[in-house]
């Protein structure tokens, strides 16, 4: 999953099975 934040930067986001959000810039 890739999303663009309010600054227009692209981040790869992975969701772990326990539901926490981990953000890799």
C-alpha angles and dihedrals in degrees: 000000000000126000136175118232129213091277091056093248121141118235132186110224126193125191117212121214092255091059103250118141119235119191123202116189 
